[in-house]
Tab-separated table of C-alpha atoms in Angstrom:
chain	number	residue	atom	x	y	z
A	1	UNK	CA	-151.869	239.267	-37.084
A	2	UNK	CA	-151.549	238.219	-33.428
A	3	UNK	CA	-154.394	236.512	-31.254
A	4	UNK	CA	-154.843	237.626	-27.878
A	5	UNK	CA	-156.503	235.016	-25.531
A	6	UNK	CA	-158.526	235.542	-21.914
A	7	UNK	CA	-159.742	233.095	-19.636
A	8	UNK	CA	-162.650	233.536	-17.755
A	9	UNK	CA	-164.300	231.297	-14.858
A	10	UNK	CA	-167.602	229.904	-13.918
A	11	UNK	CA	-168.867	227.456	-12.130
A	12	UNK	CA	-172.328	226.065	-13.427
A	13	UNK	CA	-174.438	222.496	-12.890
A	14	UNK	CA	-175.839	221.056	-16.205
A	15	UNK	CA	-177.710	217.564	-16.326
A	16	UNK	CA	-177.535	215.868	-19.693
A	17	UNK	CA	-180.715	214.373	-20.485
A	18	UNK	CA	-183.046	214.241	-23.442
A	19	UNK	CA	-186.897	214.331	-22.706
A	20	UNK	CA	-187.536	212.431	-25.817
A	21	UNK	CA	-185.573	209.643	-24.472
A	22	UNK	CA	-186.461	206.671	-22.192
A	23	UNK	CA	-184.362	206.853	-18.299
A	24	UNK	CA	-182.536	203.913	-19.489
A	25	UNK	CA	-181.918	205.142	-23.010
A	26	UNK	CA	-180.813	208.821	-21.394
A	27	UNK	CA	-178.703	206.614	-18.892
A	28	UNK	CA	-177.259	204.824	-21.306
A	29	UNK	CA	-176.680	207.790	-23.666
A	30	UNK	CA	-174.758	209.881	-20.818
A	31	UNK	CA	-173.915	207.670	-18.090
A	32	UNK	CA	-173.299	209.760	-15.036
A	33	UNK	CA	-174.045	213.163	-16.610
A	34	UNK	CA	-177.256	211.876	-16.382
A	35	UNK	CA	-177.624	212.187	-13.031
A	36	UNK	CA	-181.348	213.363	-12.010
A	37	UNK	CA	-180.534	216.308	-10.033
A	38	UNK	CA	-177.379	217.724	-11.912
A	39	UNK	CA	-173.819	218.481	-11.114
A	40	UNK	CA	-171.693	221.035	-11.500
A	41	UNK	CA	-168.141	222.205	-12.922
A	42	UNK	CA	-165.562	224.709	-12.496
A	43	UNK	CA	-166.127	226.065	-16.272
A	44	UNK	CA	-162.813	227.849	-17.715
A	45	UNK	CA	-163.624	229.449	-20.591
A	46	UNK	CA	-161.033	231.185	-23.292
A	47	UNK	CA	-161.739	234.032	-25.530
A	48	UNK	CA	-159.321	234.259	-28.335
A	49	UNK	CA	-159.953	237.529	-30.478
A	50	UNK	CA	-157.351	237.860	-33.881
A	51	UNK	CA	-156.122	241.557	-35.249
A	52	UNK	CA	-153.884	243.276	-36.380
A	53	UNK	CA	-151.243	245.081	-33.287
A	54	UNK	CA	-152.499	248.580	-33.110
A	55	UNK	CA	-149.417	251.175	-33.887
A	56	UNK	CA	-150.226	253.928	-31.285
A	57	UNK	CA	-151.167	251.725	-28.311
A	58	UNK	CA	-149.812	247.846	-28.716
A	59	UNK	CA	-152.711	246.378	-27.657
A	60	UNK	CA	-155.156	243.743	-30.009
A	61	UNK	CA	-158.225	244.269	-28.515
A	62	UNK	CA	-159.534	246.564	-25.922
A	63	UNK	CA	-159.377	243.881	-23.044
A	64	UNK	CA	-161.623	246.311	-20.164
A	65	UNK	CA	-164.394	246.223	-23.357
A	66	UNK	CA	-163.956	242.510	-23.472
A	67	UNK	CA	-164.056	241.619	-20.025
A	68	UNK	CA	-167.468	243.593	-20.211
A	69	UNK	CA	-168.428	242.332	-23.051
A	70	UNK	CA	-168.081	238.167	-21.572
A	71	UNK	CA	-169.115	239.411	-17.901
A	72	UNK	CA	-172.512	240.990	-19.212
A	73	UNK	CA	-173.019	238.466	-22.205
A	74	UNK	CA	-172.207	234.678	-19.879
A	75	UNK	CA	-170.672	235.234	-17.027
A	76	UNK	CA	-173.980	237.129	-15.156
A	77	UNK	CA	-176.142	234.827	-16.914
A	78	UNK	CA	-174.354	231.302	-16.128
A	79	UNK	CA	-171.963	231.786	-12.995
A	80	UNK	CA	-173.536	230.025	-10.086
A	81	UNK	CA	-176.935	228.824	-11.994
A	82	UNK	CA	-178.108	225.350	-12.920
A	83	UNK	CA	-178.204	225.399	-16.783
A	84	UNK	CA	-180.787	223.112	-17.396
A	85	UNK	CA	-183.198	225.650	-15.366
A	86	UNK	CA	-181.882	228.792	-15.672
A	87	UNK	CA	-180.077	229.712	-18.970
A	88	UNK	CA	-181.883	229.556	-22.183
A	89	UNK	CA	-181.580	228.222	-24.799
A	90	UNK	CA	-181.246	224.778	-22.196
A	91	UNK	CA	-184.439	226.224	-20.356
A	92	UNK	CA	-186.245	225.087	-23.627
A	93	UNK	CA	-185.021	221.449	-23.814
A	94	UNK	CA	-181.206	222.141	-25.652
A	95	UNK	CA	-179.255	219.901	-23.773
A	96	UNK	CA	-176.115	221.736	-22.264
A	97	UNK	CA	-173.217	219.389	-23.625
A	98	UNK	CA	-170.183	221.373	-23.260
A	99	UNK	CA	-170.249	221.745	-26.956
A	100	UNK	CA	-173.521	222.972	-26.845
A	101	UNK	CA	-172.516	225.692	-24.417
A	102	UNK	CA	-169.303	226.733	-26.182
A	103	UNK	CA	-171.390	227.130	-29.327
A	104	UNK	CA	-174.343	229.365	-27.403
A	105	UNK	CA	-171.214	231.294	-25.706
A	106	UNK	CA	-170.032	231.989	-29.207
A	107	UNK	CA	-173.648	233.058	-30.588
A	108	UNK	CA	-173.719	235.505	-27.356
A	109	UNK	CA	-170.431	237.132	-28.407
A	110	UNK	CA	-170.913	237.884	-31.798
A	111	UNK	CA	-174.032	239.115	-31.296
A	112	UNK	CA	-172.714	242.180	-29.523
A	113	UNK	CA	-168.980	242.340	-31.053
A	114	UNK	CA	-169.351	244.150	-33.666
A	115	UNK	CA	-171.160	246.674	-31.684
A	116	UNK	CA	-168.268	246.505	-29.045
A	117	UNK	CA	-165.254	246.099	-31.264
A	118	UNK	CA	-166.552	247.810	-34.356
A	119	UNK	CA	-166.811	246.492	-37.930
A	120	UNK	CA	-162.754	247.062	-38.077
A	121	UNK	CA	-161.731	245.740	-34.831
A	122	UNK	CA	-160.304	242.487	-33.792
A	123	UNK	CA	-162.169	239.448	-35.014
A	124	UNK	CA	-163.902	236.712	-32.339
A	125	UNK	CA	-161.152	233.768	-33.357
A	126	UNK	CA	-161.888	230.809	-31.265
A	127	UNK	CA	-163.909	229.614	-28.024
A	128	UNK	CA	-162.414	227.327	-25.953
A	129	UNK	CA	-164.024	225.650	-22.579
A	130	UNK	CA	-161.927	223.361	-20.395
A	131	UNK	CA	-164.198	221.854	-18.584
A	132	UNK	CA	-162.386	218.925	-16.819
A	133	UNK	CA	-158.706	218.382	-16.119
A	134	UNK	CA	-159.020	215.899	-18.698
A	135	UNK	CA	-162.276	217.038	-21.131
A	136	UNK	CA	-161.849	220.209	-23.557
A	137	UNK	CA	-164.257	222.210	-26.154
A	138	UNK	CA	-163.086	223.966	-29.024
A	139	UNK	CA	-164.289	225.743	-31.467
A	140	UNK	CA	-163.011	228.516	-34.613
A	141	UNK	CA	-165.207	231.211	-35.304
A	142	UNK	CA	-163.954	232.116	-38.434
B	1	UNK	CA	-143.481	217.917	-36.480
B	2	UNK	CA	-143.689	220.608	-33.912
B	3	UNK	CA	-141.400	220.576	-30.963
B	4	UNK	CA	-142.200	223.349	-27.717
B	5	UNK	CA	-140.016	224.470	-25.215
B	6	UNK	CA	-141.145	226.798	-22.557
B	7	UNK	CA	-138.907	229.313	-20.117
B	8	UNK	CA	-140.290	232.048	-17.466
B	9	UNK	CA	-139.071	235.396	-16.756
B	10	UNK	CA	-139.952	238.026	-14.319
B	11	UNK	CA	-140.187	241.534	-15.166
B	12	UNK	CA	-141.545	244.496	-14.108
B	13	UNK	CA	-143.012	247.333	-16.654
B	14	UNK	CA	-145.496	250.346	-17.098
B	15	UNK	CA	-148.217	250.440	-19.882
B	16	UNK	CA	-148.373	253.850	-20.901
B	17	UNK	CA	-147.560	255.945	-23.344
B	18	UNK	CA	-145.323	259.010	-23.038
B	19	UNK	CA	-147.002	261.320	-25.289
B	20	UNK	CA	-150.292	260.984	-23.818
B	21	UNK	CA	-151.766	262.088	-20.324
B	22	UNK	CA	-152.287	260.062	-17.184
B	23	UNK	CA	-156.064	260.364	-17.893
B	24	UNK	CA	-155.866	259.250	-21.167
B	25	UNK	CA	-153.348	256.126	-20.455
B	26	UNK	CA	-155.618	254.756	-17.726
B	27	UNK	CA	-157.886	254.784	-20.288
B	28	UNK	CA	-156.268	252.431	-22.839
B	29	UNK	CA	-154.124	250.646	-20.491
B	30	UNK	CA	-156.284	250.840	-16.970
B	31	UNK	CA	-153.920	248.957	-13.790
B	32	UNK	CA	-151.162	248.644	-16.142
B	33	UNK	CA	-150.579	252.585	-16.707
B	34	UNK	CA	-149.422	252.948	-12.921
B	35	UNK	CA	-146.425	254.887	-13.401
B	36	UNK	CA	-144.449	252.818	-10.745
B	37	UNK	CA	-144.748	250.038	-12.481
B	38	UNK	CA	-145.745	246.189	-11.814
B	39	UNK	CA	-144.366	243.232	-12.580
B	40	UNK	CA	-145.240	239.361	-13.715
B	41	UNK	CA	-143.975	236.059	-14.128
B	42	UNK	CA	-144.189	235.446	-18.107
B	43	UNK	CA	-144.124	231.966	-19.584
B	44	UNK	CA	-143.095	231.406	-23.080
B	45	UNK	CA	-143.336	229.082	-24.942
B	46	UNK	CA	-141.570	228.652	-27.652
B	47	UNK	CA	-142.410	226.688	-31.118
B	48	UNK	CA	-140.158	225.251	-33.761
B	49	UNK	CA	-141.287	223.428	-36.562
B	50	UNK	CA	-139.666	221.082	-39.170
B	51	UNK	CA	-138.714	217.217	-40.065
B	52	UNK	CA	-137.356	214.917	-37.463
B	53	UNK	CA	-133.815	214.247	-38.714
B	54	UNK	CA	-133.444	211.278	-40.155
B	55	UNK	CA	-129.788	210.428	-38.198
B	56	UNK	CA	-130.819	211.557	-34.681
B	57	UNK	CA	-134.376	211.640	-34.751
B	58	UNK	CA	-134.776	214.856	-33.646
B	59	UNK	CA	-136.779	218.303	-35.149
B	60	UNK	CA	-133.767	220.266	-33.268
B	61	UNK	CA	-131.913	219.445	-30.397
B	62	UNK	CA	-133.411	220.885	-27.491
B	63	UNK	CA	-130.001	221.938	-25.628
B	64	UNK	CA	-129.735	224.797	-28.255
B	65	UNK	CA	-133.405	225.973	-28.597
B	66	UNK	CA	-132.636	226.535	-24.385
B	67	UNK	CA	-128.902	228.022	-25.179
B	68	UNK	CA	-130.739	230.539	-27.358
B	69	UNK	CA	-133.867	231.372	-25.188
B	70	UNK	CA	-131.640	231.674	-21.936
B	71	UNK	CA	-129.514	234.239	-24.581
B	72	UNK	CA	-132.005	235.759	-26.248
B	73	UNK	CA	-134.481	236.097	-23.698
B	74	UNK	CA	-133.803	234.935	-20.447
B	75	UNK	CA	-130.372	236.839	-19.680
B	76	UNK	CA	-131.644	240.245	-21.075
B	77	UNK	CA	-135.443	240.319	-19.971
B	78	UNK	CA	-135.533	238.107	-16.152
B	79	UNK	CA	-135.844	240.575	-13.466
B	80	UNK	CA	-135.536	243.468	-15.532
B	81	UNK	CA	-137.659	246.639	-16.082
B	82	UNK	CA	-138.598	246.215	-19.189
B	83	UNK	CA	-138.979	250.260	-19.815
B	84	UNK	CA	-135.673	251.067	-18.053
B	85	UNK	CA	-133.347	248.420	-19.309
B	86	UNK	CA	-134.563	246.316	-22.650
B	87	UNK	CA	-134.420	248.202	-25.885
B	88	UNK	CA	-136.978	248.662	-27.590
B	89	UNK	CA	-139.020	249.036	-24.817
B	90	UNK	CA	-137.563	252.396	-24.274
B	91	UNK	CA	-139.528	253.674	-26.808
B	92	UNK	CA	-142.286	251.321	-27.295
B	93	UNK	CA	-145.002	250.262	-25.168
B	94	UNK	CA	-144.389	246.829	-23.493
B	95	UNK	CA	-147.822	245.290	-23.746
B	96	UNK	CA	-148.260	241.321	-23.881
B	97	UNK	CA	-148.657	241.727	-27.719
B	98	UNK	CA	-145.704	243.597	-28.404
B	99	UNK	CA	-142.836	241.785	-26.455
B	100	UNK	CA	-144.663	238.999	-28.474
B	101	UNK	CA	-143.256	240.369	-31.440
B	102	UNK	CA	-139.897	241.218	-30.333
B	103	UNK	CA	-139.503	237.585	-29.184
B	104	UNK	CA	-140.233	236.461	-32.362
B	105	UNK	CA	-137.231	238.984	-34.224
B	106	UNK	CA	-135.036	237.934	-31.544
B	107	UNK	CA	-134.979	234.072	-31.740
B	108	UNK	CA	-136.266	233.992	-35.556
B	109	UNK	CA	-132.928	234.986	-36.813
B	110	UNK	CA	-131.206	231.474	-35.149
B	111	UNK	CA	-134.016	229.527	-37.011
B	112	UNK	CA	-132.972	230.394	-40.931
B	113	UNK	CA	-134.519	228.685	-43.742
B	114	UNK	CA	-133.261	225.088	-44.422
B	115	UNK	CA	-133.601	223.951	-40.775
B	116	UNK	CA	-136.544	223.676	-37.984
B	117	UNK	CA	-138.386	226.944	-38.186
B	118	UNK	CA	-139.784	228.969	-35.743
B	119	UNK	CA	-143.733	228.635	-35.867
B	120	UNK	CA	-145.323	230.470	-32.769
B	121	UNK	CA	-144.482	232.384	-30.150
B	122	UNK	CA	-147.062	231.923	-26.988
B	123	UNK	CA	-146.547	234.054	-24.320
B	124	UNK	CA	-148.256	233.892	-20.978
B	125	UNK	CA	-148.305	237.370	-18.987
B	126	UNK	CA	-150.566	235.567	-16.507
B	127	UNK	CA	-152.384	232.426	-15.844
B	128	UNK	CA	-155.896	234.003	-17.428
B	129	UNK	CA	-153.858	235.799	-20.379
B	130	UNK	CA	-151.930	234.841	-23.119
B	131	UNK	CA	-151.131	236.128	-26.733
B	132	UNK	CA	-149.788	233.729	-29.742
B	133	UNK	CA	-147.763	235.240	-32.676
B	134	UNK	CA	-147.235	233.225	-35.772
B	135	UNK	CA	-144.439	235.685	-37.410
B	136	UNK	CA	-145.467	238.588	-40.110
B	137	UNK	CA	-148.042	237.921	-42.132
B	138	UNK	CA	-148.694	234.865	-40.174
B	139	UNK	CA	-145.676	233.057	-41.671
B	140	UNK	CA	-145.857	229.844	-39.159
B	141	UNK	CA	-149.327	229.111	-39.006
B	142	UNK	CA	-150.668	225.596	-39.637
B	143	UNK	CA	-152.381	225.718	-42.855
């Protein structure tokens, strides 16, 4: 078993905010990310996918179908938007933490990888966003 | 405890397979199937694993991990073509995943049982791609 991992780049704005909460208590709850119009991030993203080293051609995974695979299912949708507005599920009130979007990255991916890897091919292993120099987002897919 | 040292080496190499057709390695491979060959600067990093000695408070000292990387590694594979001039890449295909694996025989055997252990094997062909081996059968990962 070996684990190949790609990084990918977006750049996004997100407010955090909870309509269910008062200003103060949303203020309180997430400080500056509360800000009312949004910022933004340079978003790097990793893919890691786990396998087996094919015999005839070394490779894990089939990295052009990847690359397709991220570019059609997050990187069209969220590179350059405003989150909050733009990109379900945070169109309909999910608030887009990082962890929030790592988790909606991974339902997006293995909703199509079976399709694009098949049922033998390399497993989705892990999702990883760096957000910040200093702030990451991890999480195993099994 | 897990200690890490890391080491870079540039090499050139072709993706491609010589059984197959041009049509059918720029399939599989894409950029990396140009017969002319391209190059990178790898970064590896290297993994051992194992108590802190009790005397000197180190896992290993990290003098020899380097003395065997720049040995192992370094002398044979910086600014080499890996195709031309590092066996087994003669006869196997040098993708990401399989110098991996060769990385992993080559500095293993200077790890044996009863010291620090080797545990992974990451290995950076560029800044947006990297592949981690844990050994066969995934002997060095964290349980």
């Amino acid at each position: 078993m070996l684990e190949v991992t790609r990084r990918y780049h977006f750049s996004a704005s997100h407010r955090l905010h909870v309509e269910s909460f008062s200003d103060d208590a949303n203020v309180q709850m997430f400080g500056k990310c509360n800000s009312p119009f949004g910022h933004g991030h340079n978003y790097m993203l990793e893919v890691t996918a786990r396998g087996e080293v094919d015999e005839a051609t070394g490779l894990v995974i089939d990295q052009p179908a990847l690359n397709e695979l991220v570019e059609g299912a997050v990187l069209r949708d969220m590179d350059m938007k405003y989150l909050n507005e733009q990109v379900p599920p945070f169109t309909q009130g999910a608030v887009p933490t990082t962890e929030n979007v790592v988790d909606e990255i991974r339902r997006r991916l293995q909703a199509r990888w079976a399709d694009t890897f098949g049922a033998a091919g390399p497993k989705l292993a892990r999702i990883r966003i760096i957000e910040t120099r200093k702030n990451e987002f991890e999480m195993s897919c099994g | 405890m897990r200690i890490t040292r890391k080491a870079e080496f540039s090499s050139s190499h072709v993706c491609a397979r010589p059984d197959w057709n041009e049509e059918q390695n720029q399939r599989v491979y894409g950029a990396a199937a140009n017969p002319h060959g391209h190059g990178h600067n790898y970064i590896l990093e290297v993994t051992l694993e194992g108590p802190p000695d009790p005397v000197t408070g180190m896992v290993l000292d990290l003098k020899t991990l380097k003395d065997v990387i720049n040995d192992e590694v370094i002398e044979p594979f910086d600014h080499k073509h890996l195709n031309h001039e590092v066996p087994p890449f003669d006869r196997v295909v040098p993708t990401a995943e399989n110098i991996a694996c060769e990385l992993w025989k080559r500095l293993d055997r200077h790890f044996p049982e009863g010291g620090a252990r080797l545990q992974r094997i990451r290995l950076w062909e560029t800044q947006d791609l990297y592949v981690d081996y844990h050994g066969p059968a995934g002997r060095g990962e964290a349980n």
